[in-house]
CSV table of N, CA and C in Angstrom, one decimal:
chain,number,residue,atom,x,y,z
A,1,MET,N,0.8,-1.2,0.0
A,1,MET,CA,0.0,0.0,0.0
A,1,MET,C,0.9,1.2,0.0
A,2,ALA,N,0.6,2.2,-0.9
A,2,ALA,CA,1.4,3.4,-1.0
A,2,ALA,C,1.0,4.4,0.1
A,3,HIS,N,2.0,5.0,0.7
A,3,HIS,CA,1.7,6.0,1.7
A,3,HIS,C,2.1,7.4,1.1
A,4,GLY,N,1.5,8.4,1.6
A,4,GLY,CA,1.8,9.8,1.3
A,4,GLY,C,1.2,10.2,-0.1
A,5,LEU,N,0.4,9.4,-0.7
A,5,LEU,CA,-0.2,9.8,-2.0
A,5,LEU,C,-1.4,10.7,-1.7
A,6,VAL,N,-1.5,11.8,-2.4
A,6,VAL,CA,-2.6,12.7,-2.2
A,6,VAL,C,-3.4,12.7,-3.5
A,7,GLN,N,-4.7,12.3,-3.3
A,7,GLN,CA,-5.6,12.2,-4.4
A,7,GLN,C,-6.2,13.6,-4.7
A,8,ASP,N,-6.3,14.0,-5.9
A,8,ASP,CA,-6.9,15.2,-6.3
A,8,ASP,C,-8.4,15.1,-6.2
A,9,PRO,N,-9.0,15.9,-5.3
A,9,PRO,CA,-10.4,15.8,-5.0
A,9,PRO,C,-11.2,16.2,-6.2
A,10,TRP,N,-10.6,17.0,-7.2
A,10,TRP,CA,-11.4,17.5,-8.3
A,10,TRP,C,-11.0,16.7,-9.6
A,11,ALA,N,-10.4,15.5,-9.4
A,11,ALA,CA,-10.0,14.7,-10.6
A,11,ALA,C,-11.2,14.4,-11.4
A,12,GLY,N,-11.1,14.6,-12.7
A,12,GLY,CA,-12.2,14.3,-13.6
A,12,GLY,C,-13.2,15.4,-13.8
A,13,LYS,N,-13.0,16.5,-13.0
A,13,LYS,CA,-13.9,17.7,-13.1
A,13,LYS,C,-13.2,18.8,-13.9
A,14,ARG,N,-14.0,19.6,-14.5
A,14,ARG,CA,-13.5,20.7,-15.2
A,14,ARG,C,-13.5,21.9,-14.2
A,15,VAL,N,-12.3,22.4,-13.9
A,15,VAL,CA,-12.1,23.5,-12.9
A,15,VAL,C,-11.6,24.7,-13.6
A,16,ARG,N,-12.3,25.8,-13.4
A,16,ARG,CA,-11.8,27.1,-14.0
A,16,ARG,C,-11.3,28.0,-12.8
A,17,THR,N,-10.1,28.5,-12.9
A,17,THR,CA,-9.6,29.3,-11.9
A,17,THR,C,-9.8,30.8,-12.2
A,18,LEU,N,-10.3,31.6,-11.2
A,18,LEU,CA,-10.5,33.0,-11.4
A,18,LEU,C,-9.7,33.7,-10.3
A,19,ASP,N,-9.3,34.9,-10.6
A,19,ASP,CA,-8.6,35.7,-9.6
A,19,ASP,C,-8.8,37.2,-9.9
A,20,SER,N,-8.1,38.1,-9.2
A,20,SER,CA,-8.3,39.5,-9.5
A,20,SER,C,-7.9,39.9,-10.9
A,21,GLY,N,-7.1,39.1,-11.6
A,21,GLY,CA,-6.7,39.4,-12.9
A,21,GLY,C,-7.6,38.9,-14.0
A,22,THR,N,-8.7,38.2,-13.6
A,22,THR,CA,-9.6,37.7,-14.6
A,22,THR,C,-10.3,38.8,-15.4
A,23,ARG,N,-10.2,38.8,-16.7
A,23,ARG,CA,-10.8,39.9,-17.5
A,23,ARG,C,-11.8,39.5,-18.5
A,24,GLU,N,-12.3,38.2,-18.4
A,24,GLU,CA,-13.2,37.7,-19.5
A,24,GLU,C,-14.6,37.9,-19.0
A,25,GLY,N,-15.4,38.8,-19.6
A,25,GLY,CA,-16.8,39.1,-19.4
A,25,GLY,C,-17.5,38.5,-18.2
A,26,GLU,N,-18.2,37.4,-18.5
A,26,GLU,CA,-19.0,36.8,-17.5
A,26,GLU,C,-18.2,36.2,-16.4
A,27,TRP,N,-17.0,35.7,-16.6
A,27,TRP,CA,-16.1,35.2,-15.6
A,27,TRP,C,-15.6,36.3,-14.7
A,28,GLN,N,-15.3,37.5,-15.2
A,28,GLN,CA,-14.9,38.6,-14.4
A,28,GLN,C,-16.0,39.1,-13.6
A,29,ALA,N,-17.2,39.1,-14.1
A,29,ALA,CA,-18.4,39.6,-13.4
A,29,ALA,C,-18.7,38.6,-12.2
A,30,TYR,N,-18.5,37.3,-12.4
A,30,TYR,CA,-18.7,36.3,-11.4
A,30,TYR,C,-17.7,36.5,-10.3
A,31,GLU,N,-16.4,36.7,-10.6
A,31,GLU,CA,-15.4,36.9,-9.6
A,31,GLU,C,-15.6,38.1,-8.8
A,32,GLU,N,-16.0,39.2,-9.5
A,32,GLU,CA,-16.3,40.5,-8.8
A,32,GLU,C,-17.5,40.4,-7.9
A,33,ALA,N,-18.5,39.7,-8.3
A,33,ALA,CA,-19.7,39.5,-7.4
A,33,ALA,C,-19.3,38.7,-6.2
A,34,PHE,N,-18.5,37.6,-6.4
A,34,PHE,CA,-18.0,36.8,-5.2
A,34,PHE,C,-17.2,37.7,-4.3
A,35,THR,N,-16.3,38.5,-4.8
A,35,THR,CA,-15.5,39.4,-4.0
A,35,THR,C,-16.3,40.4,-3.2
A,36,THR,N,-17.3,41.0,-3.9
A,36,THR,CA,-18.1,42.0,-3.3
A,36,THR,C,-18.9,41.4,-2.1
A,37,LYS,N,-19.5,40.2,-2.4
A,37,LYS,CA,-20.3,39.6,-1.3
A,37,LYS,C,-19.5,39.3,-0.1
A,38,VAL,N,-18.3,38.7,-0.3
A,38,VAL,CA,-17.4,38.3,0.8
A,38,VAL,C,-17.0,39.6,1.5
A,39,ALA,N,-16.7,40.7,0.8
A,39,ALA,CA,-16.3,41.9,1.5
A,39,ALA,C,-17.4,42.5,2.3
A,40,GLU,N,-18.6,42.4,1.8
A,40,GLU,CA,-19.8,42.9,2.6
A,40,GLU,C,-20.0,42.1,3.9
A,41,VAL,N,-19.9,40.8,3.7
A,41,VAL,CA,-20.1,39.9,4.9
A,41,VAL,C,-18.9,40.1,5.9
A,42,GLY,N,-17.7,40.3,5.4
A,42,GLY,CA,-16.5,40.5,6.2
A,42,GLY,C,-16.6,41.8,6.9
A,43,GLY,N,-17.2,42.8,6.3
A,43,GLY,CA,-17.2,44.2,6.9
A,43,GLY,C,-18.1,44.2,8.2
A,44,VAL,N,-19.0,43.3,8.3
A,44,VAL,CA,-19.9,43.2,9.5
A,44,VAL,C,-19.5,42.1,10.4
A,45,ASN,N,-18.5,41.3,10.0
A,45,ASN,CA,-18.1,40.1,10.8
A,45,ASN,C,-16.6,40.1,11.0
A,46,TYR,N,-16.0,41.3,11.2
A,46,TYR,CA,-14.6,41.5,11.4
A,46,TYR,C,-14.2,40.8,12.7
A,47,PRO,N,-13.1,40.1,12.8
A,47,PRO,CA,-12.7,39.4,14.0
A,47,PRO,C,-12.4,40.4,15.1
A,48,PRO,N,-12.8,40.1,16.4
A,48,PRO,CA,-12.6,41.0,17.5
A,48,PRO,C,-11.1,41.1,17.8
A,49,PRO,N,-10.8,42.2,18.6
A,49,PRO,CA,-9.4,42.3,19.0
A,49,PRO,C,-8.9,41.1,19.8
A,50,GLU,N,-7.6,40.9,19.8
A,50,GLU,CA,-7.0,39.8,20.6
A,50,GLU,C,-6.1,40.5,21.6
A,51,GLN,N,-6.3,40.2,22.8
A,51,GLN,CA,-5.6,40.7,24.0
A,51,GLN,C,-5.6,42.3,23.9
A,52,GLY,N,-6.8,42.8,23.5
A,52,GLY,CA,-6.9,44.3,23.5
A,52,GLY,C,-6.4,44.9,22.3
A,53,GLN,N,-5.7,44.2,21.4
A,53,GLN,CA,-5.1,44.8,20.2
A,53,GLN,C,-6.0,44.4,18.9
A,54,PRO,N,-6.3,45.5,18.1
A,54,PRO,CA,-7.0,45.2,16.8
A,54,PRO,C,-6.1,44.3,15.9
A,55,LEU,N,-6.7,43.3,15.3
A,55,LEU,CA,-6.0,42.5,14.4
A,55,LEU,C,-6.0,43.1,13.0
A,56,SER,N,-4.8,42.9,12.3
A,56,SER,CA,-4.7,43.3,10.9
A,56,SER,C,-3.8,42.3,10.2
A,57,GLY,N,-3.9,42.2,8.9
A,57,GLY,CA,-3.0,41.3,8.2
A,57,GLY,C,-3.7,40.9,6.9
A,58,SER,N,-3.0,40.1,6.1
A,58,SER,CA,-3.5,39.6,4.8
A,58,SER,C,-3.5,38.1,4.8
A,59,VAL,N,-4.6,37.5,4.3
A,59,VAL,CA,-4.8,36.1,4.2
A,59,VAL,C,-5.1,35.7,2.8
A,60,GLY,N,-4.3,34.7,2.3
A,60,GLY,CA,-4.5,34.2,1.0
A,60,GLY,C,-5.5,33.0,1.1
A,61,VAL,N,-6.6,33.1,0.3
A,61,VAL,CA,-7.7,32.1,0.5
A,61,VAL,C,-8.0,31.6,-0.9
A,62,GLU,N,-8.2,30.3,-1.0
A,62,GLU,CA,-8.7,29.6,-2.2
A,62,GLU,C,-10.0,29.0,-1.9
A,63,THR,N,-11.0,29.4,-2.7
A,63,THR,CA,-12.4,28.9,-2.6
A,63,THR,C,-12.8,28.1,-3.8
A,64,VAL,N,-13.3,26.9,-3.7
A,64,VAL,CA,-13.8,26.2,-4.8
A,64,VAL,C,-15.4,26.1,-4.7
A,65,LEU,N,-16.0,26.6,-5.8
A,65,LEU,CA,-17.5,26.6,-5.8
A,65,LEU,C,-18.1,25.6,-6.7
A,66,ASN,N,-19.2,25.0,-6.3
A,66,ASN,CA,-20.0,24.1,-7.1
A,66,ASN,C,-20.9,25.0,-8.1
A,67,ALA,N,-21.4,24.4,-9.1
A,67,ALA,CA,-22.2,25.1,-10.1
A,67,ALA,C,-23.4,25.7,-9.5
A,68,ASP,N,-23.9,25.2,-8.4
A,68,ASP,CA,-25.1,25.8,-7.7
A,68,ASP,C,-24.7,27.0,-6.8
A,69,GLY,N,-23.4,27.3,-6.7
A,69,GLY,CA,-23.0,28.4,-5.9
A,69,GLY,C,-22.6,28.1,-4.5
A,70,THR,N,-22.7,26.8,-4.1
A,70,THR,CA,-22.3,26.4,-2.8
A,70,THR,C,-20.8,26.2,-2.7
A,71,VAL,N,-20.3,26.2,-1.5
A,71,VAL,CA,-18.8,26.1,-1.3
A,71,VAL,C,-18.4,24.6,-1.3
A,72,ALA,N,-17.6,24.2,-2.2
A,72,ALA,CA,-17.1,22.8,-2.2
A,72,ALA,C,-15.9,22.7,-1.2
A,73,SER,N,-15.1,23.8,-1.2
A,73,SER,CA,-14.0,23.9,-0.2
A,73,SER,C,-13.5,25.3,-0.1
A,74,VAL,N,-12.9,25.6,1.0
A,74,VAL,CA,-12.3,26.9,1.3
A,74,VAL,C,-11.1,26.6,2.1
A,75,ASP,N,-9.9,27.1,1.7
A,75,ASP,CA,-8.6,26.8,2.3
A,75,ASP,C,-7.7,28.0,2.4
A,76,ILE,N,-6.9,28.0,3.4
A,76,ILE,CA,-5.9,29.1,3.5
A,76,ILE,C,-4.7,28.7,2.6
A,77,ARG,N,-4.3,29.6,1.7
A,77,ARG,CA,-3.1,29.3,0.9
A,77,ARG,C,-1.9,30.1,1.4
A,78,ARG,N,-2.2,31.2,2.1
A,78,ARG,CA,-1.1,32.0,2.7
A,78,ARG,C,-1.6,32.6,4.0
A,79,THR,N,-1.0,32.2,5.1
A,79,THR,CA,-1.5,32.6,6.4
A,79,THR,C,-1.1,34.1,6.7
A,80,SER,N,-1.9,34.7,7.5
A,80,SER,CA,-1.7,36.1,7.9
A,80,SER,C,-0.7,36.1,9.1
A,81,GLY,N,-0.5,34.9,9.7
A,81,GLY,CA,0.4,34.8,10.9
A,81,GLY,C,-0.5,34.9,12.1
A,82,HIS,N,-1.8,35.2,12.0
A,82,HIS,CA,-2.7,35.3,13.1
A,82,HIS,C,-3.8,34.2,12.9
A,83,ALA,N,-3.8,33.2,13.7
A,83,ALA,CA,-4.8,32.1,13.6
A,83,ALA,C,-6.2,32.7,13.6
A,84,ALA,N,-6.5,33.7,14.4
A,84,ALA,CA,-7.8,34.3,14.4
A,84,ALA,C,-8.2,35.0,13.1
A,85,LEU,N,-7.3,35.6,12.4
A,85,LEU,CA,-7.6,36.2,11.1
A,85,LEU,C,-7.8,35.1,10.0
A,86,ASP,N,-6.9,34.1,10.1
A,86,ASP,CA,-7.1,33.0,9.1
A,86,ASP,C,-8.4,32.3,9.3
A,87,GLN,N,-8.8,32.0,10.5
A,87,GLN,CA,-10.1,31.4,10.7
A,87,GLN,C,-11.3,32.3,10.4
A,88,ALA,N,-11.1,33.6,10.6
A,88,ALA,CA,-12.2,34.6,10.3
A,88,ALA,C,-12.4,34.6,8.8
A,89,ALA,N,-11.3,34.6,8.0
A,89,ALA,CA,-11.4,34.6,6.5
A,89,ALA,C,-12.2,33.3,6.1
A,90,LEU,N,-11.9,32.2,6.6
A,90,LEU,CA,-12.6,31.0,6.2
A,90,LEU,C,-14.1,31.1,6.6
A,91,ARG,N,-14.3,31.5,7.8
A,91,ARG,CA,-15.7,31.7,8.3
A,91,ARG,C,-16.5,32.7,7.5
A,92,ILE,N,-15.9,33.8,7.1
A,92,ILE,CA,-16.6,34.8,6.3
A,92,ILE,C,-17.0,34.3,4.9
A,93,VAL,N,-16.1,33.5,4.3
A,93,VAL,CA,-16.4,33.0,3.0
A,93,VAL,C,-17.6,32.0,3.1
A,94,ARG,N,-17.6,31.2,4.2
A,94,ARG,CA,-18.7,30.2,4.4
A,94,ARG,C,-20.0,31.0,4.7
A,95,MET,N,-19.9,32.0,5.5
A,95,MET,CA,-21.1,32.8,5.8
A,95,MET,C,-21.7,33.5,4.6
A,96,ALA,N,-20.8,33.9,3.6
A,96,ALA,CA,-21.3,34.6,2.4
A,96,ALA,C,-22.0,33.7,1.5
A,97,ALA,N,-21.8,32.4,1.6
A,97,ALA,CA,-22.4,31.4,0.7
A,97,ALA,C,-23.9,31.3,1.0
A,98,PRO,N,-24.7,30.9,0.0
A,98,PRO,CA,-24.2,30.5,-1.3
A,98,PRO,C,-24.0,31.7,-2.2
A,99,PHE,N,-23.2,31.5,-3.2
A,99,PHE,CA,-22.9,32.5,-4.2
A,99,PHE,C,-23.8,32.3,-5.4
A,100,GLN,N,-23.7,33.1,-6.4
A,100,GLN,CA,-24.6,33.0,-7.6
A,100,GLN,C,-24.3,31.6,-8.3
A,101,PRO,N,-25.4,31.0,-8.7
A,101,PRO,CA,-25.2,29.7,-9.5
A,101,PRO,C,-24.6,30.1,-10.8
A,102,PHE,N,-23.8,29.2,-11.4
A,102,PHE,CA,-23.2,29.4,-12.7
A,102,PHE,C,-24.3,29.6,-13.7
A,103,THR,N,-24.0,30.4,-14.7
A,103,THR,CA,-24.9,30.6,-15.8
A,103,THR,C,-24.8,29.4,-16.7
A,104,ALA,N,-25.7,29.2,-17.7
A,104,ALA,CA,-25.7,28.1,-18.6
A,104,ALA,C,-24.4,28.0,-19.4
A,105,VAL,N,-23.9,29.2,-19.8
A,105,VAL,CA,-22.7,29.2,-20.5
A,105,VAL,C,-21.5,28.7,-19.6
A,106,MET,N,-21.5,29.2,-18.4
A,106,MET,CA,-20.4,28.8,-17.5
A,106,MET,C,-20.5,27.3,-17.2
A,107,ARG,N,-21.7,26.8,-17.0
A,107,ARG,CA,-21.9,25.3,-16.8
A,107,ARG,C,-21.4,24.5,-18.0
A,108,SER,N,-21.6,25.0,-19.2
A,108,SER,CA,-21.1,24.3,-20.4
A,108,SER,C,-19.6,24.2,-20.5
A,109,GLN,N,-18.9,25.1,-19.7
A,109,GLN,CA,-17.5,25.1,-19.8
A,109,GLN,C,-16.7,24.6,-18.6
A,110,THR,N,-17.4,24.5,-17.4
A,110,THR,CA,-16.7,24.1,-16.2
A,110,THR,C,-17.7,23.5,-15.2
A,111,ASP,N,-17.2,22.7,-14.4
A,111,ASP,CA,-17.9,22.0,-13.3
A,111,ASP,C,-17.8,22.8,-12.0
A,112,LEU,N,-16.6,23.3,-11.8
A,112,LEU,CA,-16.2,24.0,-10.5
A,112,LEU,C,-15.4,25.3,-10.8
A,113,ILE,N,-15.6,26.3,-10.0
A,113,ILE,CA,-14.8,27.5,-10.1
A,113,ILE,C,-13.9,27.6,-8.9
A,114,ARG,N,-12.6,27.8,-9.1
A,114,ARG,CA,-11.7,28.0,-8.0
A,114,ARG,C,-11.3,29.5,-8.0
A,115,ILE,N,-11.6,30.2,-6.9
A,115,ILE,CA,-11.3,31.6,-6.8
A,115,ILE,C,-10.2,31.8,-5.8
A,116,THR,N,-9.1,32.5,-6.2
A,116,THR,CA,-8.0,32.8,-5.3
A,116,THR,C,-8.0,34.3,-5.0
A,117,ARG,N,-8.0,34.6,-3.8
A,117,ARG,CA,-8.0,36.1,-3.4
A,117,ARG,C,-7.2,36.2,-2.1
A,118,THR,N,-6.7,37.5,-2.0
A,118,THR,CA,-6.0,37.8,-0.8
A,118,THR,C,-6.9,38.8,0.0
A,119,PHE,N,-7.3,38.5,1.2
A,119,PHE,CA,-8.2,39.3,2.0
A,119,PHE,C,-7.3,40.1,2.9
A,120,ASN,N,-7.5,41.4,2.9
A,120,ASN,CA,-6.7,42.3,3.8
A,120,ASN,C,-7.6,42.8,4.9
A,121,PHE,N,-7.3,42.4,6.1
A,121,PHE,CA,-8.0,42.9,7.3
A,121,PHE,C,-7.1,44.1,7.7
A,122,VAL,N,-7.7,45.3,7.7
A,122,VAL,CA,-6.9,46.5,7.9
A,122,VAL,C,-6.9,46.8,9.4
A,123,ARG,N,-8.0,47.1,10.0
A,123,ARG,CA,-8.1,47.4,11.5
A,123,ARG,C,-9.5,47.0,11.9
A,124,ALA,N,-9.7,46.6,13.1
A,124,ALA,CA,-11.0,46.3,13.6
A,124,ALA,C,-11.9,47.5,13.3
A,125,GLY,N,-13.1,47.2,12.8
A,125,GLY,CA,-14.1,48.2,12.5
A,125,GLY,C,-14.0,48.8,11.1
A,126,GLU,N,-12.9,48.5,10.4
A,126,GLU,CA,-12.8,48.9,9.0
A,126,GLU,C,-13.2,47.7,8.1
A,127,PRO,N,-13.8,48.0,6.9
A,127,PRO,CA,-14.2,46.9,6.1
A,127,PRO,C,-13.1,46.0,5.6
A,128,LEU,N,-13.4,44.7,5.4
A,128,LEU,CA,-12.5,43.8,4.8
A,128,LEU,C,-12.3,44.2,3.3
A,129,ARG,N,-11.0,44.2,2.8
A,129,ARG,CA,-10.8,44.4,1.4
A,129,ARG,C,-10.1,43.2,0.8
A,130,SER,N,-10.2,43.1,-0.5
A,130,SER,CA,-9.5,42.0,-1.1
A,130,SER,C,-8.8,42.4,-2.4
A,131,GLN,N,-7.9,41.6,-2.8
A,131,GLN,CA,-7.1,41.9,-4.0
A,131,GLN,C,-6.9,40.6,-4.7
C-alpha cells in the first residue's frame, strides 16, 4: 500500500480558476460578485481584538465553488500569521455562501470554479478588502 499519496479531489472535473486578474466578461463579473459579497459579509463580521489589540493582516484564500454556488472547499493558501484572522477569513467565505449559481454558458465550460483572493484585514471596525 502506498503512503503519502494525495488524491486530487477534483480529478475528472473541469475546474476554472478565477482571480483578481480575470478579465473575461461573464467570468470577471462572477469573480467580482464573489469578492463584493465576501467583502460585505466581512465588513460586518470582522474578528474581534485579541488581547486588546486590533487584528490586521493579509490572508490568501482559495475557494472552490460548485455550479449551484455552494462552497465545495475553502482553504488558506497564505497565512496572515494570526490564527484568528485566518479562521475569520474561512468563516466569512462560508457565511457569504451560497454565491450565484453558474450561468448556462459557465456550466457548459466548467464544473467547478476556483477563486483565489488575498483578503486584507486592515483594522477592527474597517471593512475587509480583497485583491
